[in-house]
Every structure is written in structure tokens, then in C-alpha cells.
Short mmCIF file of C-alpha atoms in Angstrom, two decimals:
data_model
loop_
_atom_site.label_atom_id
_atom_site.label_comp_id
_atom_site.label_asym_id
_atom_site.label_seq_id
_atom_site.Cartn_x
_atom_site.Cartn_y
_atom_site.Cartn_z
CA GLN H 1 0.00 0.00 0.00
CA VAL H 2 1.28 3.44 -0.90
CA GLN H 3 1.90 5.89 1.89
CA LEU H 4 1.90 9.63 1.32
CA VAL H 5 3.41 11.81 4.04
CA GLU H 6 3.00 15.59 3.91
CA SER H 7 5.18 18.09 5.74
CA GLY H 8 5.98 21.78 5.71
CA GLY H 9 2.79 23.26 7.05
CA GLY H 10 2.72 25.89 9.74
CA LEU H 11 1.73 29.39 10.75
CA VAL H 12 2.64 32.25 8.42
CA GLN H 13 1.66 35.88 8.10
CA VAL H 14 -0.30 37.32 5.22
CA GLY H 15 1.95 37.71 2.20
CA GLY H 16 4.37 35.08 3.40
CA SER H 17 5.46 31.80 1.83
CA LEU H 18 5.52 28.12 2.67
CA ARG H 19 6.66 25.04 0.80
CA LEU H 20 4.78 21.83 1.37
CA SER H 21 6.32 18.45 0.62
CA CYS H 22 4.70 15.08 0.07
CA THR H 23 6.86 11.98 -0.03
CA ALA H 24 5.49 8.73 -1.38
CA SER H 25 6.54 5.19 -0.63
CA GLY H 26 7.01 2.73 -3.47
CA ARG H 27 9.22 2.52 -6.52
CA THR H 28 6.93 3.78 -9.28
CA PHE H 29 6.37 7.38 -8.19
CA SER H 30 7.47 8.74 -11.55
CA ASN H 31 4.61 6.94 -13.32
CA TYR H 32 1.89 8.67 -11.36
CA ASN H 33 0.09 11.97 -11.55
CA MET H 34 -0.04 13.80 -8.22
CA GLY H 35 -2.28 16.46 -6.76
CA TRP H 36 -2.81 18.81 -3.86
CA PHE H 37 -6.17 19.52 -2.23
CA ARG H 38 -7.16 21.55 0.80
CA GLN H 39 -9.98 21.61 3.29
CA ALA H 40 -10.92 24.58 5.43
CA PRO H 41 -13.08 24.18 8.57
CA GLY H 42 -16.71 23.61 7.66
CA LYS H 43 -15.97 23.37 3.94
CA GLU H 44 -15.57 20.59 1.45
CA ARG H 45 -12.16 19.46 0.32
CA GLU H 46 -11.20 21.44 -2.75
CA TYR H 47 -8.69 21.05 -5.53
CA VAL H 48 -5.56 23.18 -5.53
CA ALA H 49 -3.13 21.87 -8.16
CA SER H 50 -1.95 18.76 -9.94
CA ILE H 51 1.04 17.59 -11.93
CA HIS H 52 1.15 15.05 -14.71
CA TRP H 53 3.83 12.38 -14.64
CA SER H 54 5.46 14.27 -17.53
CA GLY H 55 5.66 17.44 -15.45
CA ARG H 56 2.77 19.39 -16.93
CA THR H 57 0.99 21.41 -14.24
CA TYR H 58 -2.57 22.52 -13.57
CA TYR H 59 -4.02 24.94 -11.02
CA THR H 60 -7.30 26.14 -9.68
CA ASP H 61 -7.93 29.79 -10.52
CA SER H 62 -7.59 31.11 -6.95
CA VAL H 63 -3.95 30.00 -6.65
CA THR H 64 -2.73 30.58 -10.20
CA GLY H 65 0.30 32.84 -10.15
CA ARG H 66 0.87 32.34 -6.41
CA PHE H 67 1.34 28.57 -6.01
CA THR H 68 3.69 26.26 -7.90
CA ILE H 69 3.48 22.48 -7.94
CA SER H 70 6.60 20.52 -8.82
CA ARG H 71 8.03 17.06 -8.42
CA ASP H 72 11.37 15.38 -7.82
CA ASN H 73 11.06 11.80 -8.99
CA ALA H 74 14.46 10.86 -7.58
CA LYS H 75 13.15 11.74 -4.12
CA ASN H 76 9.59 10.40 -4.65
CA THR H 77 8.39 13.85 -3.61
CA VAL H 78 5.91 16.40 -4.86
CA TYR H 79 6.06 20.00 -3.67
CA LEU H 80 3.67 22.90 -3.37
CA GLN H 81 5.40 26.27 -3.18
CA MET H 82 2.92 28.80 -1.83
CA ASN H 83 3.65 32.51 -2.11
CA SER H 84 1.66 35.64 -1.34
CA LEU H 85 -0.44 33.70 1.11
CA LYS H 86 -3.87 35.00 2.08
CA PRO H 87 -6.10 34.23 5.09
CA GLU H 88 -8.41 32.29 2.78
CA ASP H 89 -5.56 29.86 2.07
CA THR H 90 -5.87 28.60 5.65
CA ALA H 91 -6.72 24.90 5.49
CA VAL H 92 -5.46 21.39 5.93
CA TYR H 93 -3.54 20.53 2.77
CA TYR H 94 -3.58 16.99 1.41
CA CYS H 95 -1.55 15.38 -1.31
CA ALA H 96 -3.07 12.64 -3.42
CA ARG H 97 -1.87 10.19 -6.01
CA GLY H 98 -3.22 8.96 -9.28
CA GLY H 99 -5.54 11.65 -10.57
CA LEU H 100 -5.27 14.83 -12.53
CA GLY H 101 -7.48 17.86 -12.10
CA PRO H 102 -10.25 18.55 -9.60
CA GLU H 103 -12.15 15.24 -9.50
CA LYS H 104 -11.39 13.67 -6.12
CA SER H 105 -12.64 10.31 -7.26
CA GLY H 106 -9.72 10.09 -9.67
CA TYR H 107 -7.19 9.91 -6.86
CA ASN H 108 -6.56 6.56 -5.21
CA ASP H 109 -4.29 7.41 -2.30
CA TRP H 110 -4.31 10.32 0.14
CA GLY H 111 -1.96 11.66 2.76
CA GLN H 112 -2.92 12.56 6.30
CA GLY H 113 -2.74 16.30 5.70
CA THR H 114 -0.70 19.20 7.00
CA GLN H 115 -2.15 22.37 8.54
CA VAL H 116 -1.48 25.75 6.96
CA THR H 117 -2.61 28.81 8.88
CA VAL H 118 -2.28 32.31 7.45
CA SER H 119 -2.64 35.02 10.06
CA SER H 120 -3.56 38.62 9.45
#
């Protein structure tokens, strides 16, 4: 069974930056598409970004130009660089494997999440 472990969350001020990491177990990481989702209190889990196994990237409109998803296949790791953070970015961030784009059902494996809090 694949394990996905997120790290890098924390408390940051408005306008600040964080880089989230998600490391996957297994030997075939490079064959899989990966994604990031987030869930704020009282809200549904929502799509943030995804990256094709080839490296092509996709973003939801609210983070375009501020967030960057990338991957390092040698380290079995996908990253989410978050800049110009806003209070509305506060959420638990989850990485997921297998899908591409916003449909949660397309992703087979999920991490446990990491909290990101943006304070004003």
C-alpha cells in the first residue's frame, strides 16, 4: 500500500510563503500523476493543483500565479510552493496520487494532511 506523508505546514503571516512536501513510498512514483487539495473548517475538500507524470501542471484559478506544484522523482516527492499567502488559504492541505485535475474520485491514495494557517 502506498503511503503519502505531507510536511511543511505551519503558521505564516499574510503575504508570506511556505513550501509543502509530500513523499510517497514505493518505486513507481514517476509513473503517477499527483495532486494537492485543501480543506478549510466547515468546507468541502477542494482542488488546488496537480502535476502530470510528464511534469505538466494545472491549477485552480484562486492560486494561479501564487502557487507552484513541482516534483522530484528521484526523491519520490511532490512539492507545493505557496507565495503571497492569504487568510483564505488557511486549510489542511492533502496530497493525493493517481488523478489529474479537480475530481477527487480520480485519486486513489491520500496523505494525512498538514495544517497551513495564514494570520492577518
